[in-house]
XYZ file of C-alpha atoms in Angstrom:
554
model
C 140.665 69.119 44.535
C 138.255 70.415 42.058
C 135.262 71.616 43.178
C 132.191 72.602 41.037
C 129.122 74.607 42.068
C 125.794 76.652 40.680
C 124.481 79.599 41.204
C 120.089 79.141 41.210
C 117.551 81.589 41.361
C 113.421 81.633 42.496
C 111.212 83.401 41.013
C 109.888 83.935 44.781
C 107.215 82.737 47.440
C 103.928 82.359 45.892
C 100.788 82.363 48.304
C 102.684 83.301 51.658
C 102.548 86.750 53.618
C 105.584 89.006 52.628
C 106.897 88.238 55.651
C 107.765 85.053 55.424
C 108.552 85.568 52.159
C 111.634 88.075 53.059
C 112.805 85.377 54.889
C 113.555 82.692 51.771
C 116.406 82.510 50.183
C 116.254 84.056 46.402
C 119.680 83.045 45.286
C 121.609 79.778 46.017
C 125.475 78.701 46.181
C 124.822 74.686 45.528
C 128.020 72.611 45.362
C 127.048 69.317 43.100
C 130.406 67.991 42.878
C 132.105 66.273 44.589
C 129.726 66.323 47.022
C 126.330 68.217 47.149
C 125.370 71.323 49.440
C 124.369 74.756 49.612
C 127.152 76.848 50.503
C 125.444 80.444 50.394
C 122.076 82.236 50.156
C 120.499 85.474 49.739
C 117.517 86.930 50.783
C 115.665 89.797 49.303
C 114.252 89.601 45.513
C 112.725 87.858 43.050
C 114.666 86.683 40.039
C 112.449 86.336 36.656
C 114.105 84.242 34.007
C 116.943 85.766 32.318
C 117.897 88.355 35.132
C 120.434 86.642 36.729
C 124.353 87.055 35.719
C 127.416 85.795 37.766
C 130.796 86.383 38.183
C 133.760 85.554 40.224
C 132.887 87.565 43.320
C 129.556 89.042 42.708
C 125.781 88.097 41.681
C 123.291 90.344 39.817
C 119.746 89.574 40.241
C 116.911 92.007 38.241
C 113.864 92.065 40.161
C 111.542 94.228 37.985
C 113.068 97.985 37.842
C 115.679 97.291 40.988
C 118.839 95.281 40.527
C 120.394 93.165 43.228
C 124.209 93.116 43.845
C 125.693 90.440 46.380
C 129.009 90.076 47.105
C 130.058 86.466 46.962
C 133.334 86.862 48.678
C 131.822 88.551 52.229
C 128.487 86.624 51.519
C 126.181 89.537 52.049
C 124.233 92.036 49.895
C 126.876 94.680 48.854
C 124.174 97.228 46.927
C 120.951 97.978 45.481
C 120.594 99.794 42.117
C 117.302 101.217 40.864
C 115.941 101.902 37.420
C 113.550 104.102 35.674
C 112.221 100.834 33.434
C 111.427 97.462 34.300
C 114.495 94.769 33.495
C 113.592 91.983 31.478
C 117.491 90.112 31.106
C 120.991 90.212 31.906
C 124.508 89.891 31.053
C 127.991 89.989 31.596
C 130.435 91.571 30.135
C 134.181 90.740 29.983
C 135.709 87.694 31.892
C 134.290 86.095 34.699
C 137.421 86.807 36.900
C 137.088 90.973 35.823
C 133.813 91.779 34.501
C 133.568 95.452 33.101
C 130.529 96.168 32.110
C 126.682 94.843 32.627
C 124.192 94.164 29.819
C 120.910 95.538 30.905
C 117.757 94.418 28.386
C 115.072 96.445 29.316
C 111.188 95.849 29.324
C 110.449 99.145 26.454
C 113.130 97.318 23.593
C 115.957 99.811 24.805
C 119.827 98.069 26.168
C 121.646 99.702 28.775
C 125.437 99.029 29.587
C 126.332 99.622 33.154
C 129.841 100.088 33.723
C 131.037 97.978 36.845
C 133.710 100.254 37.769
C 132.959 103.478 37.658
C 129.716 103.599 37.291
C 128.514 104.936 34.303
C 125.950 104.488 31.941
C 125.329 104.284 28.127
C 121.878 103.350 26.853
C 120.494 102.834 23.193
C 117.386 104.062 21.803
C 114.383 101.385 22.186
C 115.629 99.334 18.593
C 112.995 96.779 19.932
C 109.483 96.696 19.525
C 108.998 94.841 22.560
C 110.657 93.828 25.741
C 114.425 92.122 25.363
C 113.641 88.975 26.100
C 117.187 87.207 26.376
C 120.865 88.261 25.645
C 124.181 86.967 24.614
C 127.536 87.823 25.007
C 130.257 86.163 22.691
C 134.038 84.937 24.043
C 135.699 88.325 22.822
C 133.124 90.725 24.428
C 132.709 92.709 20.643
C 129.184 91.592 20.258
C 126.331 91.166 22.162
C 123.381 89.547 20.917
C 119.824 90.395 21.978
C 116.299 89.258 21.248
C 113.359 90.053 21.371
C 109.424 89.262 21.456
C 109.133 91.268 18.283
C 111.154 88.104 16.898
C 113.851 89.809 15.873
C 117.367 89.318 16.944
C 120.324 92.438 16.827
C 123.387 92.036 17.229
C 125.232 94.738 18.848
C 129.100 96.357 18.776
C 130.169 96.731 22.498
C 133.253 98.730 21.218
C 131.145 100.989 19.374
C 128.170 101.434 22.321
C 130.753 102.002 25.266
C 133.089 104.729 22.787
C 133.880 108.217 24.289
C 133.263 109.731 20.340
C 131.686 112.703 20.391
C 129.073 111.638 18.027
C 128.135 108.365 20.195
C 127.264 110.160 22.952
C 126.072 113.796 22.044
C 122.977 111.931 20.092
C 122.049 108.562 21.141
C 120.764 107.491 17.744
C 123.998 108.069 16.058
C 125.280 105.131 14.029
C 127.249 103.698 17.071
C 123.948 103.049 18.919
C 122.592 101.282 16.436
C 122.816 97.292 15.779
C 125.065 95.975 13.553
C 122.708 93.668 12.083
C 119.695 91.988 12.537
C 118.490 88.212 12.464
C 114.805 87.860 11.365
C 114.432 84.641 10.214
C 112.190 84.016 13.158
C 108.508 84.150 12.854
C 107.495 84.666 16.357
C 108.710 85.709 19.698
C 112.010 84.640 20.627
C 112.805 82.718 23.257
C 116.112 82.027 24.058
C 119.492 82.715 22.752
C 123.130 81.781 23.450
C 126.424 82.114 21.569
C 129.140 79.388 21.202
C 132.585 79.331 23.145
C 135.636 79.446 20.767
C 137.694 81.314 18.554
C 135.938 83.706 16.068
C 135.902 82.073 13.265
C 133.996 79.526 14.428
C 131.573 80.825 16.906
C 127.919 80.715 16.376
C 124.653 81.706 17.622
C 121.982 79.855 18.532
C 118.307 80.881 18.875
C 114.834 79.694 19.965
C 111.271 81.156 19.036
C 107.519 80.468 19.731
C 107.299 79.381 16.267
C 109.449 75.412 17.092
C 112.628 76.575 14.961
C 116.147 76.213 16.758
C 118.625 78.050 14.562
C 122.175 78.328 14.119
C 123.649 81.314 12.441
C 126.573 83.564 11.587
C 126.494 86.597 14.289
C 129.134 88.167 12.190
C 127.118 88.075 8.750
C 123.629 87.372 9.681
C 123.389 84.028 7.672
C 121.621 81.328 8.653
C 123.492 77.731 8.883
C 121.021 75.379 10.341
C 117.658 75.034 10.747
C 115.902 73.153 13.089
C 112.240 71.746 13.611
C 111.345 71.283 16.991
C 107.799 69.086 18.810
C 107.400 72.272 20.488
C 109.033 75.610 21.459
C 112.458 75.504 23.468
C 112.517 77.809 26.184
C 115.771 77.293 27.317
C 119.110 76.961 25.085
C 122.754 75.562 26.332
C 125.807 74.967 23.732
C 128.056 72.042 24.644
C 131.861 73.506 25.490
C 133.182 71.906 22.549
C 130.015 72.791 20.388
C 128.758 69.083 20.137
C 125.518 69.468 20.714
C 122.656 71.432 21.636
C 120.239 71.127 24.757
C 116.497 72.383 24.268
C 114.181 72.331 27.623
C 110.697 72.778 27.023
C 107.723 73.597 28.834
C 106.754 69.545 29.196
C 109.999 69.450 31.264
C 111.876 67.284 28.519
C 114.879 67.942 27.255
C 115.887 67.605 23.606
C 119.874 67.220 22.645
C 120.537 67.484 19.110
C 123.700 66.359 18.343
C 125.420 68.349 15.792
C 127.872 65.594 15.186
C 125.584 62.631 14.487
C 127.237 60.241 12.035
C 123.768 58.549 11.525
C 122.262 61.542 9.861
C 124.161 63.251 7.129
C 122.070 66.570 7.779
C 123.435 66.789 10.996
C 127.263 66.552 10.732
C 128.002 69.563 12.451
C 127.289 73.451 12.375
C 129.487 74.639 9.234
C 128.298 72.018 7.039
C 128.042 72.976 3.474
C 124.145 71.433 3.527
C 121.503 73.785 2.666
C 120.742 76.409 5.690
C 116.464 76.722 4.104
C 115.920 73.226 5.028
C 114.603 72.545 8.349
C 115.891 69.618 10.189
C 114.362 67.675 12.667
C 115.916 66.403 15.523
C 116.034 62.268 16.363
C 113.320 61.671 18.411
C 115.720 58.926 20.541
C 117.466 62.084 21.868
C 114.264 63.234 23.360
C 114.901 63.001 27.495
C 111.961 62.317 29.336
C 111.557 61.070 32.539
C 108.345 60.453 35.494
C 110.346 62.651 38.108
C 109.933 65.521 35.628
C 106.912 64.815 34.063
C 104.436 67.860 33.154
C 106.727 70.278 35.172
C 107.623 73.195 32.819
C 111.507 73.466 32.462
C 112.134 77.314 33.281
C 115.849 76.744 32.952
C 119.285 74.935 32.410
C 123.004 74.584 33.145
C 125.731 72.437 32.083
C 128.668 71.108 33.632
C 132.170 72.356 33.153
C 133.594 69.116 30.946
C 129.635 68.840 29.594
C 128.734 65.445 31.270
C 125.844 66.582 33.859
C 123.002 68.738 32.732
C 121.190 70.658 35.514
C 117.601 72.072 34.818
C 114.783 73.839 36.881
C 111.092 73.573 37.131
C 108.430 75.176 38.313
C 108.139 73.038 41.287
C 111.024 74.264 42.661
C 112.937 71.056 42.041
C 116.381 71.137 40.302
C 116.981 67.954 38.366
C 120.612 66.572 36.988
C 120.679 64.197 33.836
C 123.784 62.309 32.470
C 124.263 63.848 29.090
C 126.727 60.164 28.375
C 124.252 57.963 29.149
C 121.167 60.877 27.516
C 119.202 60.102 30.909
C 117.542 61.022 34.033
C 119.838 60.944 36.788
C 118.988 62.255 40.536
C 117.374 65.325 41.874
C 119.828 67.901 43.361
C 117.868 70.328 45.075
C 114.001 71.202 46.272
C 112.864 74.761 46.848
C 109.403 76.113 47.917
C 109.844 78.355 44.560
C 110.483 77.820 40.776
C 113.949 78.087 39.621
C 114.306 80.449 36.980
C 118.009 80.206 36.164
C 120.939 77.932 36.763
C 124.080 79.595 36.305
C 127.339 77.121 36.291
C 130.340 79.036 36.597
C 134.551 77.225 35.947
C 135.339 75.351 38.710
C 137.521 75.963 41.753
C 140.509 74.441 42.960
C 142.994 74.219 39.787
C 146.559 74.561 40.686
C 147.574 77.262 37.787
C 144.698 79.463 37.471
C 145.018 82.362 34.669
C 144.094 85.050 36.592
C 143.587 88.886 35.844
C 146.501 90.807 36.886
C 143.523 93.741 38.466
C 140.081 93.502 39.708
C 137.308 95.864 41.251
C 137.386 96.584 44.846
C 133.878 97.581 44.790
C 130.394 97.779 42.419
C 130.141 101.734 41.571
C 126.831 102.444 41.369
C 125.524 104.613 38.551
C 125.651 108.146 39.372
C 124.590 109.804 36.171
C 120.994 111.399 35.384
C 119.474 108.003 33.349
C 116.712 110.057 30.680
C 118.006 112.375 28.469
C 121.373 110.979 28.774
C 124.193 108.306 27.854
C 126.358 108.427 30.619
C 128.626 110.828 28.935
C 128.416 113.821 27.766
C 131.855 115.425 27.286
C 133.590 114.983 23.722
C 136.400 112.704 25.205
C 136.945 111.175 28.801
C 135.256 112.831 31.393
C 137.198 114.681 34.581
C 135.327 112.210 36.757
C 135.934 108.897 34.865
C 138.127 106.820 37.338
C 138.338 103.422 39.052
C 139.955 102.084 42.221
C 141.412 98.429 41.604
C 143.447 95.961 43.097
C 146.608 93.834 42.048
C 145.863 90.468 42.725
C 148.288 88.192 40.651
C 152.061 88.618 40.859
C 154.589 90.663 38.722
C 156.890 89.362 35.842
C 159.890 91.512 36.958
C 162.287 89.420 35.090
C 163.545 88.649 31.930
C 166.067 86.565 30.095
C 169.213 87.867 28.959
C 170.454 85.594 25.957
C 173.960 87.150 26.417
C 174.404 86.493 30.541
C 171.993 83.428 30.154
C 170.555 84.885 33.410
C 167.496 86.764 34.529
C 168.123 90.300 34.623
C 166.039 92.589 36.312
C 163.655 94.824 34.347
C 163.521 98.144 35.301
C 159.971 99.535 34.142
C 156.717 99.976 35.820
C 156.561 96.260 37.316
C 159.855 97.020 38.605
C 159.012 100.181 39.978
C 155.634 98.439 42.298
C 157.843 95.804 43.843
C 160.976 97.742 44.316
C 161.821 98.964 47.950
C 162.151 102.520 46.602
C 161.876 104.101 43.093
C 163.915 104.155 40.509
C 166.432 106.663 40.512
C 165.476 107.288 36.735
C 161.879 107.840 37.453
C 163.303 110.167 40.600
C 165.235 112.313 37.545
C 162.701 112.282 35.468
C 159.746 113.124 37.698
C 161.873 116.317 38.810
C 162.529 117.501 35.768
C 159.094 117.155 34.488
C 158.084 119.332 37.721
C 160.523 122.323 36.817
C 159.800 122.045 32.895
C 156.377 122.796 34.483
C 157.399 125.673 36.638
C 159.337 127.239 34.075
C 156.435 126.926 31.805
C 154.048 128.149 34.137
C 156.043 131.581 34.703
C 156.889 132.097 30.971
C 153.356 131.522 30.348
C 152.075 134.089 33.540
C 154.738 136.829 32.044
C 153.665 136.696 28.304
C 149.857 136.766 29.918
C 150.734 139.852 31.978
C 152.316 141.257 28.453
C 149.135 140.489 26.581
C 147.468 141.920 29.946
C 148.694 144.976 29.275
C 148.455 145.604 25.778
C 144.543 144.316 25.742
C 144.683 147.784 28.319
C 146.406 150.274 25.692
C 143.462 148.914 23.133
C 140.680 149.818 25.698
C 142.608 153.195 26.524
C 142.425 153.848 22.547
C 139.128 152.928 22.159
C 137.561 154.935 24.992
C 139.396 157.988 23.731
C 138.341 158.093 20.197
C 134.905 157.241 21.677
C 135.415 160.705 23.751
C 136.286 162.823 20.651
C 133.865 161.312 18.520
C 130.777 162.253 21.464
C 132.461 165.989 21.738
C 132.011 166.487 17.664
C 128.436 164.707 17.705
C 127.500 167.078 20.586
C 128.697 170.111 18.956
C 127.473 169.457 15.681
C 124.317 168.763 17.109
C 124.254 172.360 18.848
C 124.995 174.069 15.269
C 121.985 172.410 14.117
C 119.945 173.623 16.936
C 121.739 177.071 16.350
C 120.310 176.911 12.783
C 116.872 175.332 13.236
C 116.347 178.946 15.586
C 117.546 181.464 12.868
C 115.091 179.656 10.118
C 112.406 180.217 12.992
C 113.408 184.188 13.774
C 113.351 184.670 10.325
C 110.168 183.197 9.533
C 108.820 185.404 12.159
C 110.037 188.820 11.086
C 108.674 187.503 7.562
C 105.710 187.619 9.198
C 105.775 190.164 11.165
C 106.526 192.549 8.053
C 103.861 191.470 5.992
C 101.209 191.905 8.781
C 102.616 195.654 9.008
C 101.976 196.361 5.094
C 98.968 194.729 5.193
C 97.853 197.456 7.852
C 99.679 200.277 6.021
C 97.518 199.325 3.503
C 94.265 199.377 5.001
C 95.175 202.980 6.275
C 96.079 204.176 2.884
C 92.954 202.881 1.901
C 90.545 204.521 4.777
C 92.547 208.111 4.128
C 91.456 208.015 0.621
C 87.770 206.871 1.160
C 87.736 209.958 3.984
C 89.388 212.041 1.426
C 86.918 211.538 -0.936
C 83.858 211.948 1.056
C 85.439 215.440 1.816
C 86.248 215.037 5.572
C 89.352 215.942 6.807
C 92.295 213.169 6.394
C 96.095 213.014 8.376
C 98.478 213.930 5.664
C 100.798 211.728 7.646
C 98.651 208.559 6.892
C 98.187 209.274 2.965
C 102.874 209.314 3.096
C 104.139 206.257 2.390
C 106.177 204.809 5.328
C 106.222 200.983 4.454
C 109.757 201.169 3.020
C 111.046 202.241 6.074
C 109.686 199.793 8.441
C 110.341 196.750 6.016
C 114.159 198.288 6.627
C 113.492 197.937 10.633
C 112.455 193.981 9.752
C 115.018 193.200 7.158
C 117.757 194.843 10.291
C 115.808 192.415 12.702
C 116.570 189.493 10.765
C 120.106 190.248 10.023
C 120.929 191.390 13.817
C 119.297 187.447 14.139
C 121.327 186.350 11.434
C 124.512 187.638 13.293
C 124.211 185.940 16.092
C 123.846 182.769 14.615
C 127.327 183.445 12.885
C 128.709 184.549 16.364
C 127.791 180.974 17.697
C 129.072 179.420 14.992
């Protein structure tokens, strides 16, 4: 039996101590068909519209700068993650059944993408202006969508933001961390936006502002393809599975379907109509839900049903209301908290008989373990040493395959062979040996022709310290001869000297004998001779004696 349930979040206890406050439930399991119960809570948190994302086996609730993880499975809080920036939305990445990756809009206009299973991180640089108000993640996880109070919408390549290139992640405001493109035919904040399910060619996006418009565009081009005129801004978006209509909840706590397959007016016969995309439409005001029970509460958000025939939507009362979208009215209310619910999340239901399963999951949330500022997450040029996941095989193995010429399944033998087979292979045996001794052998040819090169890098150094030996022994000596010289020029300068102080005194004693001489007093014949001659000889063999010994060192 099929069973269908949602996933609701409060905001949080308003005018209570904290105490009692820890003790309400923040997150709700609600079962609302068949019957109608809560099946799980969570305590801890408070969950602001837009920071709540689901999957399979776990819940992610944003409360300011700290995220929430609970493990739906064991039905208990499995981690807590803080942040250097206050969250302002999430998203998931990837299939429900084996998410990969979290979308993380944050408060200062920058997106971080938290990878689920091994924890890393990539963030962009703050494209916004403001804080990213909502995001959007299409069927093929390629593009996600975010918007803005700035009223501008980008739309992102999740390819190109989670890429090991070397240029992605050495500078964060390389061309892969930028947006594709950007939507800014809004004139005011935006509200809300969502993305069709579908193939690609005919997905869409869908987006709400401040300023009453409800468009539908191209997230692959940019171009807009319908315009809509609102009474008054739509806070809350949600596509119908088959893309028949759109639900807008506003802040009166009406909803507003506009049916994008009308028949009654030609402007509205569906999203890919060749009608002109600059003319605003405005919705029939029949399709305008309204009801007493609901009356003046603010919707804060929706959910739809599975097949599309219940709509779900919370108020700031803390009341969650369903509405039959077949009959476009009011029908009971589900649930009553003491908080306001800020997000209904309706994931497929359980209980079908062939469920298309992953083949893996995650055993666990890896938290992020890499510095957050300054940073993407990765900064080698390809795959990091310590990028690696643990998973688990949870679906069974094809090990099987027909034979047209036996008509019979014969047995495959590859890596699905290989898991369920008692022992391995006797192939992979072979072949796992021989890539061990190619190894070996490898390993000693390459120590041997590293000893070689060992060796020779020695001779160099040998070389090269003993011309540096020969070339220090000729500096040296040549430097000697130099001093050798610079001593002779100085000896010789002094017996220079030396002689011409000597005639300068035979002079003066020349001169005295003849002034004695001719005053008539008695004068030394010895000092009239002239004896300079013979002691510039006794110089001149000074210097040379000098001038020898410089040769002799030489």
């Amino acid at each position: 039996m099929l069973t269908e349930h949602c996933v609701i979040s409060l905001l949080g206890s308003q005018g209570r101590t904290s105490d009692v406050a820890a003790k309400d439930p923040a997150i709700l399991v609600h079962e609302f068909q068949p019957g109608s119960t809560v099946t799980s809570t969570f305590k801890k948190g408070s969950v602001n519209v837009n920071c709540l994302a689901v999957s399979s086996t776990h819940v992610f609730a944003a409360d300011n700068a700290v995220i929430h993880v609970y493990n739906l499975e064991k039905g208990n809080q499995e981690a807590t993650v803080p942040f250097l920036e206050a969250i302002s939305s999430l998203a998931l990445v990837g299939s429900p059944d084996a998410p990969a990756t979290l979308a993380i809009g944050m408060k200062s206009g920058r997106l971080t993408l938290w990878e689920l299973c091994t924890g890393q991180l990539v963030f962009t640089p703050p494209s916004h202006l403001d804080s990213v108000k909502c995001l959007a993640v299409d069927s093929t996880s390629n593009y996600l969508v975010s918007g803005s109070d700035d009223s501008n919408i980008y739309v992102w390549s999740i390819p190109a933001l989670l890429s090991f290139s070397a240029s992605s992640h050495v500078d964060p405001r390389s061309p892969t961390h930028a947006p594709l493109r950007t939507f800014s035919d809004h004139r005011s904040a935006v509200l809300a936006v969502t993305i069709s399910s579908g193939y690609m060619s005919t997905s869409v996006a869908v987006s709400s502002s401040q300023d009453n418009l409800c468009i539908i565009w191209d997230y692959r081009t940019g171009d807009s393809l319908r315009i809509f005129l609102l009474s008054s801004p739509a806070s809350n978006l949600v596509l119908d599975p088959a893309n028949r209509a759109i639900y807008a909840g506003h802040d009166d706590g009406s909803i507003q379907m506009i049916n994008l397959l009308s028949s009654e007016n030609e402007a509205e016969s569906g999203m890919n109509s060749v009608q002109s995309s600059q003319t605003a439409l405005q919705p029939s005001s029949k399709d305008r839900w309204q009801d007493k029970m609901v009356s003046g509460q603010p919707l804060l958000s929706l959910g739809l049903s599975y097949d599309g025939t219940l709509l779900l939507s919370g108020h700031q009362d803390g009341k969650v209301h369903m509405w039959d979208v077949a009959r476009g009215r009011y029908g009971r209310c589900l649930s009553t908290q003491s908080a306001p619910v800020t997000n209904i999340i309706v994931p497929a239901p359980l209980g079908f008989l062939k469920e298309n399963r992953e083949a893996t999951k995650s055993v666990t949330i890896v938290k992020p373990r890499v510095p957050y500022e300054g940073t993407s997450g990765r900064s080698g040029m390809s795959v990091p040493s310590s990028y690696s996941f643990m998973g688990q095989f949870i679906s069974e193995f094809n090990i099987s395959r027909f034979s047209s010429e036996s008509g019979e399944d014969e047995l495959m033998v590859d890596f699905d062979a290989a898991l369920v087979h008692s022992i391995l292979p006797m192939e992979y045996l072979e072949q796992g040996l021989a890539t061990f001794s190619g190894r070996a052998e490898a390993h000693l040819l390459g120590q041997s022709s590293a000893d070689s090169g060992t060796n020779k890098e020695l001779s160099e150094v040998k070389e090269q310290l003993e011309a540096s030996r020969k070339l220090n022994k000729y500096a040296l000596g040549h430097v000697d001869k130099l001093n050798n010289e610079l001593r002779w020029f100085k000896e010789r300068d002094k017996a220079k000297e030396r002689a011409k102080n000597a005639r300068r005194m035979r002079k003066a004693k020349v001169a005295e004998a003849m002034r004695k001489k001719a005053m008539g007093e008695a004068v030394d014949e010895d000092a009239m001779s002239d004896g300079e001659g013979e002691q510039e000889d006794d110089f001149v063999e000074e210097a040379s004696s000098t001038t020898d010994e410089i040769g002799g060192d030489e």
